[in-house]
Amino acid sequence: MDERVRFIRKLTPALRIPPGRTVELGRDFDPASTDGSVSRSDASGLLDQGVELLTEYQDRLYAQASSGVLVVLQGPDASGKDSTIKHVMRGVNPQGVDVRSFGEPSAEELSHDYLWRCHRVVPQRGRIGVFNRSYYEEVLVVRIHPELLVPERLPELPKDESIWARRYREINDWERYLVENGIRVVKVFLNLSRREQAKRFLKRIDDPRKHWKFSAADLRDRRRWDDYQRVYSDMLSHTSTEWAPWHVVPADHKWFARLATAAVLAQTLVEIDPRYPEVEPATRKQMAKARSELVAEVGRSKAAAKG
Ligand code: AMP
Ligand code: MG
């Protein structure tokens, strides 16, 4: 077996949440973990290998054009969503990838059902789509700030907590629909510690070139840290399914988060195992004809140049 694939097979199962398992972020996952077997000094070589593998598989995915891959990235502010995308996707052909970020919904988006803005940009067959935040915000930030439900204009404003269970069901059903129709859904949660978030915020505040990355809303959400941990845990417990499991990637060490995310995505591509299309005998004949025509032409022009 390809040595690179062996590494991925070893790393990814431990990150996956088994469907149906109830998890609690603070208790069950260590944001500073780096898997016992990888050291920081090996990491960049391994990431290079992972990126190379992604590049090869993405080329095949694009050529085959029957499956698409949707990567959903969630995580608190400063958990490294942007930089993970930058490093993991650096080798793939830009023609085959779409990255989308989801912030506060616009007036137009609010006038549709909440999955609409995401569904309209689900990747085509043959392509990889990356969602930087996603429809999962609808059970995260919206749950923490339920006043955000008002402009969504649901037929009835929920009076109790049942709306979140309902949304989990809707999301699970929708992801199942995608998977059954050839769009694989790869979900990664970047698990950051409270301490590391403070460090990264301070860096953003202290470096003028990073100011643009920091907003007052970031502190507003940080003050609700424990509430967020609770809704993250609830989301992970209810939306890790057979068809679209969650992966919890420890995010305190960026080098490990990148490596693990690359491995999770590569594992999916290896599973899809896309193949270059088989060439029909008729096409092969045409190719042979085109070849001899070109070879003859090159030969003639060489001869002419000499003579
Ligand atoms: P950033 O990722 O730093 O650009 O911030 C985007 C902001 O948009 C975050 O504070 C998200 O919580 C917020 N956001 C994303 N999706 C939604 C949504 N559906 N409703 C309300 N706020 C959202
Ligand atoms: Mg932010």
CSV table of N, CA, C and O and ligand atoms in Angstrom, one decimal, residues 77 102-105 117 133 137-138 141-142 148 220-221, ligand 1:
chain,number,residue,atom,x,y,z
A,77,ASP,N,-13.9,31.3,16.8
A,77,ASP,CA,-13.0,32.3,16.2
A,77,ASP,C,-11.6,32.0,16.5
A,77,ASP,O,-11.3,31.6,17.7
A,102,PHE,N,-19.3,31.7,5.1
A,102,PHE,CA,-20.6,32.1,5.5
A,102,PHE,C,-20.6,33.0,6.8
A,102,PHE,O,-20.2,32.5,7.8
A,103,GLY,N,-21.0,34.2,6.6
A,103,GLY,CA,-21.1,35.2,7.7
A,103,GLY,C,-22.6,35.4,8.0
A,103,GLY,O,-23.4,34.6,7.6
A,104,GLU,N,-22.8,36.6,8.5
A,104,GLU,CA,-24.2,36.9,8.8
A,104,GLU,C,-25.0,36.9,7.5
A,104,GLU,O,-24.6,37.5,6.5
A,105,PRO,N,-26.2,36.3,7.5
A,105,PRO,CA,-27.0,36.2,6.3
A,105,PRO,C,-27.4,37.6,5.8
A,105,PRO,O,-27.8,38.4,6.6
A,117,ARG,N,-28.9,29.2,1.0
A,117,ARG,CA,-27.6,29.9,0.6
A,117,ARG,C,-26.4,28.9,0.5
A,117,ARG,O,-25.5,29.1,-0.2
A,133,ARG,N,-17.2,28.0,7.8
A,133,ARG,CA,-18.5,28.1,8.5
A,133,ARG,C,-19.6,27.6,7.5
A,133,ARG,O,-19.3,27.5,6.3
A,137,GLU,N,-23.9,27.0,11.6
A,137,GLU,CA,-24.1,28.2,12.4
A,137,GLU,C,-25.6,28.4,12.8
A,137,GLU,O,-25.8,29.0,13.8
A,138,GLU,N,-26.5,27.8,12.1
A,138,GLU,CA,-27.9,27.8,12.4
A,138,GLU,C,-28.3,27.1,13.7
A,138,GLU,O,-29.4,27.2,14.2
A,141,VAL,N,-24.4,29.8,16.5
A,141,VAL,CA,-24.5,31.2,16.8
A,141,VAL,C,-26.0,31.6,17.0
A,141,VAL,O,-26.3,32.4,17.9
A,142,VAL,N,-26.9,31.0,16.2
A,142,VAL,CA,-28.3,31.3,16.3
A,142,VAL,C,-28.9,30.8,17.6
A,142,VAL,O,-29.8,31.4,18.2
A,148,LEU,N,-31.6,36.1,16.7
A,148,LEU,CA,-31.3,35.9,15.3
A,148,LEU,C,-32.4,35.2,14.5
A,148,LEU,O,-32.4,35.2,13.3
A,220,ARG,N,-17.5,39.3,22.2
A,220,ARG,CA,-18.9,39.0,22.6
A,220,ARG,C,-19.1,37.5,22.7
A,220,ARG,O,-19.6,36.9,23.6
A,221,ASP,N,-18.6,36.8,21.6
A,221,ASP,CA,-18.8,35.3,21.6
A,221,ASP,C,-17.9,34.6,22.6
A,221,ASP,O,-18.2,33.6,23.2
B,1,AMP,P1,-15.9,35.5,10.4
B,1,AMP,O1,-15.9,34.0,10.3
B,1,AMP,O2,-14.9,35.9,11.4
B,1,AMP,O3,-15.9,36.2,9.1
B,1,AMP,O4,-17.3,35.8,11.1
B,1,AMP,C1,-18.5,35.5,10.5
B,1,AMP,C2,-19.6,35.8,11.6
B,1,AMP,O5,-20.9,35.5,11.0
B,1,AMP,C3,-19.5,34.9,12.8
B,1,AMP,O6,-19.6,35.7,14.0
B,1,AMP,C4,-20.6,33.9,12.6
B,1,AMP,O7,-21.1,33.5,13.9
B,1,AMP,C5,-21.6,34.8,11.9
B,1,AMP,N1,-22.6,33.9,11.2
B,1,AMP,C6,-22.4,33.0,10.3
B,1,AMP,N2,-23.5,32.4,9.9
B,1,AMP,C7,-24.5,33.0,10.6
B,1,AMP,C8,-25.9,32.8,10.6
B,1,AMP,N3,-26.5,31.9,9.9
B,1,AMP,N4,-26.6,33.7,11.3
B,1,AMP,C9,-26.0,34.6,12.1
B,1,AMP,N5,-24.7,34.8,12.1
B,1,AMP,C10,-23.9,34.0,11.4
